[in-house]
XYZ file of C-alpha atoms in Angstrom:
772
model
C -15.987 -35.830 -31.765
C -19.080 -34.606 -29.831
C -21.300 -31.849 -31.164
C -20.213 -29.542 -28.327
C -16.593 -28.591 -27.649
C -15.783 -26.958 -24.296
C -12.362 -25.320 -23.941
C -10.870 -24.617 -20.505
C -7.326 -23.601 -19.536
C -6.436 -26.489 -17.228
C -6.309 -30.274 -17.852
C -7.396 -30.940 -14.243
C -10.360 -28.601 -14.658
C -11.245 -30.282 -17.988
C -11.274 -33.697 -16.339
C -13.625 -32.538 -13.556
C -16.032 -30.709 -15.890
C -16.257 -33.595 -18.355
C -17.791 -35.768 -15.590
C -20.791 -33.428 -15.381
C -21.556 -32.626 -19.042
C -22.255 -36.041 -20.559
C -21.456 -37.663 -23.899
C -22.600 -34.734 -26.045
C -19.708 -32.633 -24.775
C -15.954 -32.951 -25.284
C -13.782 -30.905 -22.914
C -10.245 -29.902 -23.978
C -7.616 -27.712 -22.357
C -5.462 -24.891 -23.719
C -3.031 -25.469 -20.807
C -2.999 -21.790 -19.824
C -2.274 -18.911 -22.197
C -1.626 -19.937 -25.791
C -0.362 -16.538 -26.961
C 1.916 -13.837 -25.627
C 3.330 -10.522 -26.804
C 6.073 -11.109 -29.377
C 9.636 -10.385 -28.301
C 10.669 -9.283 -31.794
C 8.511 -8.626 -34.851
C 9.327 -9.814 -38.374
C 8.767 -6.394 -39.966
C 10.786 -4.433 -37.404
C 7.824 -2.596 -35.877
C 7.710 -2.484 -32.063
C 5.847 -5.385 -30.400
C 3.830 -2.662 -28.648
C 3.503 0.303 -31.003
C 3.066 3.209 -28.587
C 2.744 5.690 -31.468
C -0.239 3.884 -32.958
C -2.685 3.370 -30.091
C -0.465 0.795 -28.369
C -1.160 -1.743 -31.102
C 0.195 -5.049 -29.797
C 1.428 -8.035 -31.785
C 0.988 -11.508 -30.355
C 2.386 -14.913 -31.234
C 1.493 -18.473 -30.297
C 3.864 -19.851 -27.686
C 6.173 -22.367 -29.452
C 5.394 -24.907 -26.714
C 1.649 -24.531 -27.428
C 1.752 -25.155 -31.184
C 0.808 -28.809 -30.783
C -2.056 -27.927 -28.408
C -3.234 -25.199 -30.782
C -3.253 -27.608 -33.729
C -5.344 -30.103 -31.729
C -7.810 -27.376 -30.730
C -8.164 -26.155 -34.342
C -8.928 -29.691 -35.458
C -11.499 -30.120 -32.680
C -13.175 -26.769 -33.492
C -13.698 -27.837 -37.129
C -15.385 -31.063 -36.013
C -17.709 -29.420 -33.452
C -21.076 -27.765 -34.051
C -20.818 -25.470 -31.018
C -17.765 -24.166 -29.139
C -18.035 -23.103 -25.490
C -15.236 -21.108 -23.852
C -15.137 -21.968 -20.155
C -11.907 -20.329 -18.951
C -11.735 -18.765 -15.469
C -14.119 -15.915 -14.746
C -11.502 -13.258 -13.944
C -9.735 -10.889 -16.363
C -6.952 -13.357 -17.065
C -9.489 -16.043 -17.961
C -11.403 -13.595 -20.164
C -8.175 -12.717 -22.006
C -7.431 -16.419 -22.603
C -10.945 -16.794 -24.069
C -10.334 -13.854 -26.424
C -6.944 -15.200 -27.539
C -8.597 -18.567 -28.244
C -11.140 -16.751 -30.447
C -8.322 -15.016 -32.330
C -6.230 -18.150 -32.884
C -9.107 -20.561 -33.567
C -10.916 -18.094 -35.889
C -13.968 -17.828 -33.613
C -16.105 -14.705 -33.509
C -15.891 -13.252 -29.952
C -19.242 -11.506 -30.532
C -21.103 -14.781 -31.029
C -18.990 -17.575 -29.485
C -20.589 -18.936 -26.309
C -18.732 -17.970 -23.136
C -19.684 -19.648 -19.864
C -18.466 -18.832 -16.363
C -18.917 -20.439 -12.943
C -17.313 -19.885 -9.576
C -17.413 -23.521 -8.528
C -16.943 -26.729 -10.491
C -20.077 -28.624 -9.443
C -22.787 -30.249 -11.563
C -25.468 -27.623 -10.722
C -23.051 -24.718 -11.377
C -21.905 -26.150 -14.743
C -25.466 -26.896 -15.868
C -26.594 -23.404 -14.864
C -23.708 -21.851 -16.792
C -24.593 -23.811 -19.944
C -28.173 -22.544 -19.665
C -26.971 -18.927 -19.450
C -24.058 -18.373 -21.832
C -22.757 -14.920 -22.716
C -20.066 -13.663 -25.091
C -16.502 -12.541 -24.433
C -16.508 -9.366 -22.298
C -14.111 -7.073 -24.166
C -13.974 -4.603 -21.250
C -12.408 -7.314 -19.075
C -10.085 -8.271 -21.934
C -8.948 -4.664 -22.365
C -8.321 -4.327 -18.610
C -6.065 -7.387 -18.783
C -4.350 -6.023 -21.884
C -3.731 -2.686 -20.159
C -2.026 -4.439 -17.233
C 0.038 -6.666 -19.527
C 1.068 -3.783 -21.810
C 2.048 -1.511 -18.921
C 4.044 -4.234 -17.206
C 5.815 -5.063 -20.485
C 6.595 -1.387 -21.219
C 7.936 -0.703 -17.736
C 10.027 -3.883 -17.808
C 11.445 -3.319 -21.288
C 12.178 0.402 -20.928
C 13.184 0.610 -17.274
C 15.112 -2.642 -16.780
C 17.914 -1.661 -19.243
C 18.314 1.608 -17.297
C 18.633 -0.409 -14.088
C 21.231 -2.720 -15.714
C 23.306 0.265 -16.873
C 23.044 2.525 -13.843
C 22.677 0.224 -10.837
C 25.579 -2.118 -10.002
C 24.109 -5.613 -9.797
C 20.641 -4.365 -10.833
C 18.575 -7.032 -12.610
C 15.173 -5.576 -13.404
C 12.409 -3.242 -12.313
C 8.695 -3.968 -12.378
C 5.641 -1.784 -12.048
C 4.228 -3.621 -9.016
C 7.251 -5.506 -7.661
C 9.180 -2.227 -7.143
C 6.711 -0.698 -4.640
C 6.759 -4.038 -2.780
C 10.572 -3.903 -2.532
C 10.305 -0.292 -1.372
C 8.005 -1.379 1.477
C 10.586 -3.955 2.607
C 13.456 -1.449 2.367
C 11.602 1.246 4.312
C 10.708 -1.221 7.058
C 14.348 -2.363 7.279
C 15.438 1.247 7.742
C 12.781 1.806 10.395
C 14.272 -1.172 12.256
C 17.832 0.179 11.849
C 16.789 3.645 13.068
C 14.818 2.280 16.013
C 16.213 3.479 19.322
C 15.599 0.729 21.795
C 14.671 1.397 25.392
C 14.350 -0.865 28.404
C 12.045 -0.887 31.394
C 11.463 -3.295 34.284
C 8.228 -5.283 34.454
C 7.259 -6.586 37.909
C 5.291 -9.812 38.383
C 4.407 -11.655 41.571
C 3.068 -15.065 42.552
C 0.666 -15.323 45.478
C -0.867 -18.250 47.370
C -4.553 -18.182 48.257
C -6.403 -21.185 49.717
C -4.003 -23.667 48.154
C -4.250 -22.028 44.714
C -1.633 -20.001 42.868
C -2.419 -16.491 41.634
C -0.064 -14.702 39.221
C -0.317 -10.908 39.106
C 1.470 -8.003 37.459
C 2.193 -4.411 38.429
C 0.436 -2.157 35.844
C 3.295 0.394 35.940
C 6.852 -0.254 34.780
C 10.087 1.151 36.165
C 12.581 3.041 34.019
C 15.662 2.138 36.060
C 17.074 -0.891 37.817
C 17.350 1.079 41.063
C 13.650 2.007 41.033
C 12.697 -1.612 40.403
C 14.994 -2.805 43.211
C 13.616 -0.195 45.629
C 10.088 -1.397 44.909
C 10.998 -5.038 45.503
C 12.719 -4.036 48.755
C 9.482 -2.307 49.842
C 7.616 -5.621 49.566
C 9.727 -7.207 52.320
C 7.478 -7.681 55.339
C 4.446 -6.200 53.571
C 0.991 -7.801 53.656
C -1.267 -8.292 50.634
C -5.041 -8.509 50.300
C -7.739 -8.519 47.659
C -8.845 -4.915 47.193
C -11.395 -5.456 44.435
C -12.802 -8.069 42.053
C -14.455 -6.904 38.837
C -16.075 -9.021 36.185
C -17.367 -7.910 32.818
C -19.060 -9.829 30.036
C -17.416 -9.948 26.630
C -17.801 -11.608 23.284
C -15.798 -12.467 20.192
C -17.213 -12.539 16.695
C -15.940 -14.648 13.796
C -14.157 -13.141 10.817
C -15.623 -13.067 7.318
C -15.082 -15.971 4.914
C -11.816 -15.901 2.987
C -10.855 -13.617 0.135
C -7.629 -14.366 -1.749
C -5.740 -11.909 0.424
C -7.043 -13.112 3.801
C -6.516 -16.746 2.783
C -2.861 -16.033 1.999
C -2.441 -14.156 5.290
C -4.091 -16.827 7.448
C -2.393 -19.746 5.667
C 0.933 -18.018 6.302
C 0.134 -17.320 9.963
C -1.469 -20.652 10.921
C 0.073 -23.141 8.482
C 3.359 -21.450 7.553
C 2.443 -21.551 3.843
C 3.943 -18.979 1.475
C 1.640 -17.075 -0.890
C 2.748 -19.130 -3.909
C 2.211 -22.482 -2.145
C -1.195 -21.344 -0.872
C -2.377 -20.432 -4.366
C -1.031 -23.661 -5.853
C -2.992 -25.748 -3.324
C -6.121 -23.602 -3.713
C -5.952 -23.958 -7.504
C -5.848 -27.749 -7.226
C -8.799 -27.775 -4.824
C -10.800 -25.536 -7.168
C -10.017 -27.586 -10.264
C -11.054 -30.757 -8.434
C -14.393 -29.140 -7.595
C -13.742 -28.937 -3.837
C -13.786 -25.138 -3.317
C -15.109 -22.081 -5.135
C -12.892 -19.886 -7.320
C -9.765 -18.901 -5.404
C -9.110 -15.416 -6.858
C -11.705 -13.115 -5.344
C -12.104 -9.860 -3.417
C -15.579 -10.814 -2.196
C -16.643 -11.919 1.299
C -20.172 -12.713 0.119
C -21.699 -16.194 0.449
C -24.606 -17.339 -1.713
C -27.962 -18.034 -0.088
C -27.536 -21.701 -0.948
C -24.126 -21.837 0.766
C -25.458 -20.077 3.887
C -28.394 -22.500 4.091
C -26.083 -25.524 3.748
C -23.749 -24.194 6.472
C -26.704 -23.423 8.755
C -28.137 -26.925 8.402
C -24.734 -28.510 9.079
C -24.086 -26.339 12.166
C -27.529 -27.007 13.680
C -27.372 -30.768 13.096
C -23.775 -31.107 14.301
C -23.518 -28.607 17.193
C -27.097 -27.511 18.003
C -29.364 -24.570 17.172
C -27.662 -22.272 19.697
C -24.433 -22.424 17.677
C -26.032 -21.062 14.505
C -26.223 -17.381 13.558
C -26.753 -16.401 9.923
C -24.468 -13.571 8.811
C -24.158 -11.691 5.526
C -20.820 -9.978 5.079
C -20.307 -7.037 2.740
C -17.171 -6.519 0.663
C -15.306 -3.400 1.807
C -13.204 -2.979 -1.340
C -15.012 -0.516 -3.593
C -12.883 -1.608 -6.546
C -13.355 -5.332 -6.016
C -12.324 -6.970 -9.244
C -14.680 -9.929 -9.052
C -18.319 -9.724 -8.016
C -18.660 -13.380 -7.020
C -18.378 -15.338 -3.802
C -15.821 -15.685 -1.071
C -13.647 -18.821 -1.059
C -15.671 -21.667 0.464
C -16.125 -25.437 0.133
C -18.546 -26.560 -2.561
C -19.906 -29.152 -0.103
C -19.671 -27.993 3.508
C -20.361 -31.561 4.748
C -17.141 -32.871 3.173
C -14.405 -33.029 5.802
C -11.670 -34.642 3.715
C -11.112 -33.233 0.233
C -7.607 -34.394 -0.697
C -5.101 -37.135 -0.020
C -2.345 -34.517 -0.307
C -1.359 -33.338 3.178
C -0.850 -29.665 2.230
C -4.007 -29.403 0.127
C -6.036 -31.004 2.923
C -4.668 -28.580 5.516
C -5.691 -25.637 3.358
C -9.119 -27.135 2.648
C -9.671 -27.680 6.383
C -8.754 -24.038 7.062
C -11.196 -22.804 4.377
C -13.968 -25.084 5.625
C -13.585 -24.110 9.281
C -13.454 -20.390 8.402
C -16.666 -20.723 6.339
C -18.489 -22.563 9.131
C -17.278 -20.092 11.752
C -18.632 -17.157 9.738
C -22.164 -18.560 10.212
C -21.854 -19.378 13.913
C -22.765 -17.592 17.119
C -20.228 -15.356 18.875
C -18.193 -16.750 21.746
C -19.362 -15.484 25.156
C -16.656 -14.620 27.668
C -16.295 -13.353 31.209
C -13.307 -11.142 31.910
C -12.136 -10.875 35.523
C -9.670 -8.445 37.143
C -8.455 -8.966 40.739
C -6.808 -5.931 42.362
C -4.255 -6.721 45.102
C -3.335 -4.007 47.596
C 0.077 -3.658 49.260
C 0.320 -2.522 52.877
C 3.656 -0.761 52.299
C 2.508 1.589 49.512
C -0.167 2.886 47.165
C 0.714 0.696 44.167
C -1.420 -2.362 43.440
C -0.942 -5.632 41.577
C -3.522 -6.829 39.069
C -4.397 -10.364 38.062
C -6.398 -10.713 34.853
C -8.146 -13.742 33.447
C -10.757 -14.750 30.948
C -13.249 -17.584 31.048
C -15.119 -18.847 27.986
C -18.755 -19.286 29.041
C -19.931 -20.373 25.575
C -17.452 -21.265 22.839
C -19.691 -20.464 19.847
C -17.638 -20.228 16.646
C -14.482 -21.113 18.605
C -15.785 -24.685 18.510
C -14.500 -24.906 14.922
C -12.111 -21.950 14.579
C -10.137 -21.545 17.794
C -8.108 -18.423 18.367
C -4.492 -18.546 17.288
C -3.048 -17.770 20.716
C -2.843 -19.083 24.273
C -5.896 -18.441 26.405
C -5.573 -16.211 29.451
C -5.273 -17.935 32.811
C -8.324 -19.083 34.757
C -8.251 -17.281 38.118
C -8.976 -18.877 41.514
C -12.115 -17.832 43.361
C -11.389 -14.943 45.811
C -13.378 -12.327 47.737
C -12.647 -8.732 48.693
C -10.584 -8.651 51.881
C -8.980 -12.069 51.421
C -5.359 -12.117 52.572
C -2.733 -13.399 50.141
C 0.664 -14.914 50.824
C 3.504 -13.630 48.608
C 5.513 -16.516 47.193
C 7.909 -14.523 45.020
C 8.229 -11.324 43.053
C 10.392 -10.565 40.032
C 11.436 -7.420 38.168
C 12.564 -8.386 34.680
C 14.190 -6.071 32.162
C 12.072 -5.836 29.009
C 13.019 -4.100 25.797
C 10.889 -2.057 23.445
C 10.258 -3.901 20.201
C 11.318 -2.460 16.881
C 8.863 -2.595 13.947
C 8.479 -6.170 12.729
C 9.773 -7.300 9.365
C 7.121 -8.375 6.913
C 6.144 -11.982 6.508
C 4.605 -13.017 3.195
C 1.178 -12.794 4.845
C 1.675 -9.349 6.381
C 3.145 -8.012 3.117
C 0.039 -9.197 1.253
C -2.101 -7.369 3.833
C -0.052 -4.185 3.449
C -0.275 -4.310 -0.351
C -4.030 -4.809 -0.096
C -4.389 -1.932 2.392
C -2.491 0.339 -0.017
C -4.589 -0.806 -2.976
C -1.550 -2.277 -4.757
C -2.079 -5.483 -6.721
C -5.147 -7.673 -6.975
C -6.057 -11.259 -5.970
C -4.414 -12.674 -9.083
C -1.114 -10.813 -8.529
C -0.179 -10.969 -4.811
C 1.591 -14.346 -4.985
C 3.404 -13.366 -8.198
C 4.649 -10.091 -6.683
C 6.083 -11.802 -3.599
C 7.667 -14.574 -5.652
C 9.223 -12.126 -8.134
C 10.990 -9.956 -5.542
C 12.670 -13.106 -4.184
C 13.537 -14.614 -7.581
C 15.114 -11.308 -8.660
C 17.299 -11.346 -5.543
C 15.817 -8.142 -4.073
C 14.533 -9.903 -0.945
C 15.108 -13.225 0.736
C 13.633 -15.292 3.538
C 15.592 -14.695 6.725
C 17.272 -17.624 8.481
C 18.843 -15.819 11.434
C 17.631 -17.103 14.794
C 18.667 -13.859 16.499
C 21.534 -12.661 18.641
C 21.898 -13.211 22.406
C 21.559 -10.212 24.725
C 21.848 -9.815 28.483
C 18.681 -9.353 30.531
C 18.730 -8.184 34.164
C 16.399 -10.110 36.493
C 15.808 -8.986 40.087
C 13.983 -11.513 42.248
C 12.544 -11.348 45.773
C 12.471 -14.673 47.565
C 12.572 -15.322 51.303
C 12.785 -11.555 51.939
C 16.003 -11.313 49.902
C 16.448 -9.444 46.599
C 18.872 -11.186 44.230
C 20.286 -9.919 40.929
C 20.880 -12.259 37.994
C 21.821 -11.700 34.368
C 20.293 -14.153 31.910
C 20.402 -14.282 28.128
C 17.627 -14.188 25.564
C 17.695 -14.059 21.763
C 16.624 -10.961 19.910
C 16.354 -9.849 16.294
C 15.322 -13.158 14.732
C 14.321 -12.770 11.079
C 13.592 -16.437 10.418
C 10.815 -16.753 7.856
C 10.590 -12.969 7.395
C 11.193 -11.112 4.127
C 14.502 -9.261 4.352
C 15.551 -6.862 1.572
C 18.981 -7.598 0.134
C 21.605 -4.910 -0.422
C 20.755 -5.131 -4.128
C 17.084 -4.529 -3.328
C 17.978 -1.463 -1.263
C 20.150 0.088 -3.982
C 17.585 -0.523 -6.737
C 14.769 0.809 -4.556
C 16.724 3.982 -3.723
C 17.535 4.452 -7.409
C 13.865 4.230 -8.386
C 12.719 6.511 -5.554
C 15.280 9.144 -6.588
C 14.798 8.953 -10.351
C 11.529 7.120 -11.124
C 9.245 8.030 -8.240
C 6.195 7.409 -10.438
C 7.037 3.699 -10.556
C 7.381 3.193 -6.793
C 4.873 5.738 -5.490
C 2.240 3.847 -3.480
C -0.626 6.216 -4.252
C 0.156 6.300 -7.961
C 0.397 2.499 -8.179
C -2.930 2.142 -6.362
C -4.525 4.691 -8.733
C -3.323 2.630 -11.711
C -5.050 -0.430 -10.187
C -8.251 1.604 -9.863
C -7.952 2.627 -13.510
C -7.715 -1.038 -14.511
C -10.999 -1.514 -12.629
C -12.496 1.422 -14.542
C -11.442 -0.106 -17.870
C -13.030 -3.402 -16.786
C -16.302 -1.634 -16.009
C -16.242 0.229 -19.324
C -15.905 3.722 -17.834
C -12.322 4.439 -18.984
C -10.899 3.893 -22.502
C -7.868 1.607 -22.461
C -5.641 3.752 -24.686
C -6.402 6.972 -22.771
C -5.206 5.311 -19.557
C -2.088 3.892 -21.247
C -1.152 7.225 -22.815
C -1.474 9.120 -19.521
C 0.873 6.630 -17.879
C 3.358 6.196 -20.697
C 4.209 9.767 -21.749
C 5.567 11.015 -18.372
C 7.193 7.626 -17.695
C 8.983 7.574 -21.060
C 10.218 11.135 -20.496
C 11.940 9.959 -17.281
C 13.583 7.074 -19.165
C 14.930 9.477 -21.799
C 16.383 11.729 -19.097
C 18.144 8.829 -17.348
C 21.318 9.149 -19.447
C 22.574 11.889 -17.116
C 22.436 9.651 -14.033
C 25.932 8.790 -12.802
C 26.519 5.119 -12.000
C 29.115 6.031 -9.351
C 26.507 8.012 -7.395
C 24.028 5.131 -7.541
C 26.664 2.785 -6.059
C 26.331 4.721 -2.767
C 30.072 4.784 -2.044
C 30.900 5.876 1.512
C 34.484 6.793 2.434
C 35.493 5.134 5.695
C 38.931 6.729 6.016
C 42.518 6.160 4.841
C 44.672 3.048 4.889
C 47.398 3.822 7.509
C 50.065 2.048 5.423
C 49.384 3.446 1.935
C 47.233 6.508 2.570
C 44.719 5.262 -0.006
C 41.032 5.958 0.675
C 38.864 3.024 1.685
C 35.236 2.952 0.560
C 32.206 0.839 1.363
C 30.180 0.625 -1.841
C 27.830 -1.460 -3.880
C 29.413 -3.412 -6.737
C 28.325 -5.761 -9.470
C 27.916 -8.692 -7.083
C 26.734 -6.815 -4.011
C 28.190 -4.784 -1.123
C 31.990 -4.624 -0.950
C 35.009 -2.665 0.228
C 37.358 -0.793 -2.102
C 40.873 0.480 -1.427
C 42.078 3.196 -3.795
C 40.349 5.234 -6.510
C 39.419 4.147 -10.026
C 41.266 7.192 -11.365
C 44.446 6.504 -9.373
C 47.804 5.358 -10.757
C 47.354 1.820 -9.479
C 44.175 -0.219 -9.777
C 42.011 -0.341 -6.655
C 41.794 -3.554 -4.649
C 38.593 -5.045 -3.301
C 37.450 -7.009 -0.268
C 34.103 -8.351 0.976
C 32.180 -6.783 3.842
C 32.665 -8.464 7.238
C 29.925 -10.938 8.148
C 26.848 -9.116 9.471
C 28.144 -5.637 8.529
C 26.222 -3.181 6.349
C 27.325 -0.434 3.983
C 25.867 2.157 6.343
C 27.548 0.876 9.496
C 30.851 -0.832 8.590
C 33.864 0.891 10.211
C 37.416 1.565 9.004
C 38.875 -0.880 11.555
C 36.569 -3.652 10.302
C 37.494 -2.859 6.707
C 41.252 -2.946 7.359
C 40.945 -6.490 8.701
C 39.189 -7.626 5.501
C 42.052 -6.325 3.338
C 44.339 -8.878 5.013
C 42.699 -11.361 2.637
C 43.713 -13.268 0.603
C 45.723 -14.973 3.362
C 48.451 -17.523 2.715
C 47.462 -20.574 4.749
C 50.315 -22.915 3.833
C 51.054 -25.424 1.083
C 49.662 -28.676 -0.259
C 51.597 -31.899 0.182
C 53.155 -31.361 -3.247
C 54.236 -27.792 -2.393
C 51.516 -25.666 -4.025
C 50.501 -22.486 -2.185
C 47.084 -22.478 -0.464
C 45.358 -19.111 -0.062
C 42.079 -18.367 1.747
C 39.600 -15.642 0.846
C 35.908 -14.718 0.784
C 33.984 -14.573 -2.498
C 30.434 -14.155 -3.760
C 29.459 -17.550 -2.407
C 31.296 -17.419 0.891
C 34.745 -18.401 2.231
C 37.032 -20.534 0.072
C 40.622 -21.656 -0.496
C 42.374 -21.601 -3.853
C 45.208 -23.805 -5.069
C 46.367 -22.810 -8.527
C 43.088 -22.527 -10.427
C 41.099 -24.850 -8.185
C 38.624 -23.147 -5.845
C 37.268 -25.024 -2.829
C 34.474 -23.847 -0.505
C 35.453 -24.068 3.159
C 32.072 -23.326 4.761
C 31.617 -23.101 7.716
C 35.330 -22.520 8.437
C 36.758 -19.013 8.810
C 39.299 -17.872 6.161
C 41.188 -15.936 8.868
C 41.689 -18.959 11.119
C 41.631 -22.052 8.878
C 44.770 -24.147 9.464
C 47.022 -25.747 6.881
C 45.816 -29.219 7.954
C 42.149 -28.240 7.555
C 42.852 -26.661 4.156
C 44.706 -29.762 2.931
C 41.769 -31.939 3.998
C 39.287 -29.736 2.082
C 41.526 -29.725 -0.985
C 41.891 -33.518 -0.934
C 38.107 -33.925 -0.714
C 37.702 -31.646 -3.732
C 40.237 -33.585 -5.826
C 38.535 -36.871 -4.934
C 35.125 -35.480 -5.881
C 36.428 -34.154 -9.200
C 38.109 -37.483 -9.967
C 34.796 -39.272 -9.386
C 32.955 -36.756 -11.557
C 35.231 -36.889 -14.612
C 34.976 -40.337 -16.208
C 36.516 -39.534 -19.595
C 37.554 -36.560 -21.686
C 37.934 -36.365 -25.493
C 39.142 -33.844 -28.045
C 36.691 -31.103 -28.955
C 35.626 -30.528 -25.343
C 33.460 -33.666 -25.130
C 33.370 -35.202 -21.639
C 31.791 -38.168 -19.877
C 30.742 -37.041 -16.411
C 28.999 -38.322 -13.314
C 26.061 -36.030 -12.595
C 23.362 -35.624 -10.007
C 21.054 -37.946 -11.963
C 23.674 -40.383 -13.208
C 26.412 -40.466 -15.888
C 26.017 -38.348 -19.033
C 27.892 -37.048 -22.080
C 28.302 -33.310 -22.658
C 29.986 -30.946 -25.075
C 29.328 -27.916 -22.862
C 26.095 -26.895 -24.605
C 24.241 -30.180 -24.991
C 23.827 -33.117 -22.583
C 22.959 -36.741 -23.331
C 22.077 -39.202 -20.567
C 23.863 -42.550 -20.704
C 21.466 -45.549 -20.526
C 21.666 -47.680 -17.376
C 22.749 -50.769 -19.313
C 25.777 -48.950 -20.802
C 29.079 -48.782 -18.889
C 30.113 -45.091 -18.967
C 33.789 -46.119 -18.982
C 33.254 -47.934 -22.282
C 32.034 -44.796 -24.108
C 34.218 -43.913 -27.130
C 34.488 -40.566 -28.887
C 32.325 -41.854 -31.777
C 29.655 -43.131 -29.368
C 29.645 -39.825 -27.469
C 29.267 -37.822 -30.694
C 26.365 -40.008 -31.823
C 24.584 -39.657 -28.450
C 24.937 -35.874 -28.541
C 23.638 -35.717 -32.127
C 20.493 -37.631 -31.096
C 19.931 -35.648 -27.879
C 17.224 -32.928 -27.873
C 18.391 -29.321 -28.019
C 18.853 -27.679 -24.623
C 16.111 -25.250 -23.635
C 17.124 -21.636 -23.546
C 17.249 -20.298 -20.025
C 16.915 -16.697 -18.873
C 20.262 -14.912 -18.803
C 22.087 -15.099 -15.501
C 25.659 -14.549 -14.529
C 27.305 -17.814 -13.570
C 30.347 -18.560 -11.494
C 33.396 -20.053 -13.188
C 33.678 -23.783 -12.709
C 36.907 -24.933 -11.161
C 39.170 -26.608 -13.710
C 40.269 -30.199 -13.433
C 43.778 -30.717 -12.204
């Protein structure tokens, strides 16, 4: 063992650093956090004792015991220990936990930080060690403790009071609220339509496309205008040109990287951070969790030299950007390449795309602005006072656009014309255009909104967006939109024609759409726990974390001021009625029975209910029609759904086949065997189609079940090959063993030798269909 032991949190990072430190240093990894807050204490005291200054008990993660033992052994053999975990609060907390577990004194143990994994940066860090910054550690603890308290005290309330509610989080809940409020803005949006008029002219063999600046409110007004163009003459009334310029954006912060990677590359926040982490650990980019737009003098000089040698002196313009965020968590650099000359940093396609984006953005930030010339041609009409306008833009000098082109189509280049030139009208068109409703959030635009509101920090954006989807409160849309009719009036050969064409509207593909569960939970929290979902309050909490990190606010004072009013709301929650939270809406009465029909939220999502819980007979339930919402579903739509289950026919051996819709979509049931019939409709599926689906299911089940023994032990064909299972434990069957030859004794022996199944987070599971 070397005299010096360096501990980092990532094996990839350890491998890169070890190349630079030489034989006197050994670099080991903790593989992330080694300790977490205990779930249950041995002495019965709370894991977080709110009555005694929020004293928190930690335990080593069972999966990290082997790593911890190796680190303890290495610490004993080393003369000097260096803690080189990431330089943010999370990294500082890992360093402190390592001190606690490895019996190191945080007041004297050497702590080194660097924002890029390069030889000069590592050597400089070793020359200037510090100790563990307990202010940063306490800021991380405050976040962790608050998140744990909110989750542990509020989630059980959500389980009890909200049908289908899974959990509530301190930062995820405001994010869900943003999605829900935007969805309601879209639903409340009152669309309007106008008519936009465009025309195509011929001038000297060139084509000139122009547009009428005004729009018409009615089809008649648009038609009257087109009629007025018949026989009219057109000429150039004016030509104006004006210089313009475009400046590059600042280098990337975590937030802007996630936004731009989403917009340009289609990467989600989680995928972006995963790729950035790999690039950082391989020494290709600087630290990827940062609020700063600053570049070091060395980085600016390197970029300047590269730009001048590659593109010329006129492309270079040194810029120093200032970070706008007053509460920026990290005071280091923006995200940039460690070597601006390196064009290819990874053999992985996704990592390389992200690296290229970071590199081009960094170069662009130190380049000259693009110089443009904007031109407007005004076209007069002999038959009236209105004018057409043709607008174009010419790039005179591309500047930074040489490496970071704009993410849109360039405006048209206009033909050369002079005032007084006559133009020949080719065609004119008045097209119906519709006002756009507010756009749903993408992952990138949600990150921007959270940042604008001061909610979350660089290390939390990706986690927030991932959590709201994992919890089932939002999902990525897949709808390509619905067709709608568009009126098009066209003037050709002095004749106005009317056509109706179709276009798609309302696509939510790739957008974050709140689920019905997300809407109910969000409404519940807004009504009863406003503190948790209030944007201003959540942002203020983030600021207080910053104050703890800077040493200006005591940790326990901040925690107490949050906890006491929050806990009071939890204690008062017993009076909340679950039936009110379910948002039941009476649609009317069933004409046949007179029973009320409700649209409400149930355990597995939105549904319809016929009859009351308190009535003599039990209520019956049905799913919502496809595309319908609790707020908009009608009585007529609901009555149709209560025609399910529908008797489709019989199987070849005379068993009744019924169709219905369940949690996972349309299905048929024969006895106790359930068969999905997607994409068929349960209202129209024929007996022949149902028999075919049923036969396919029986065949699949027969292929799956190889053998079955007493005691519930089975030999099955699985996704990854044949295996033995007793329902709780699985054992893979070796390739050289015929699964049909497995005996009960062999199966029992294989299960006894198989490792115990890992415990998974609780989730409700669907019942498996039984074998016939």
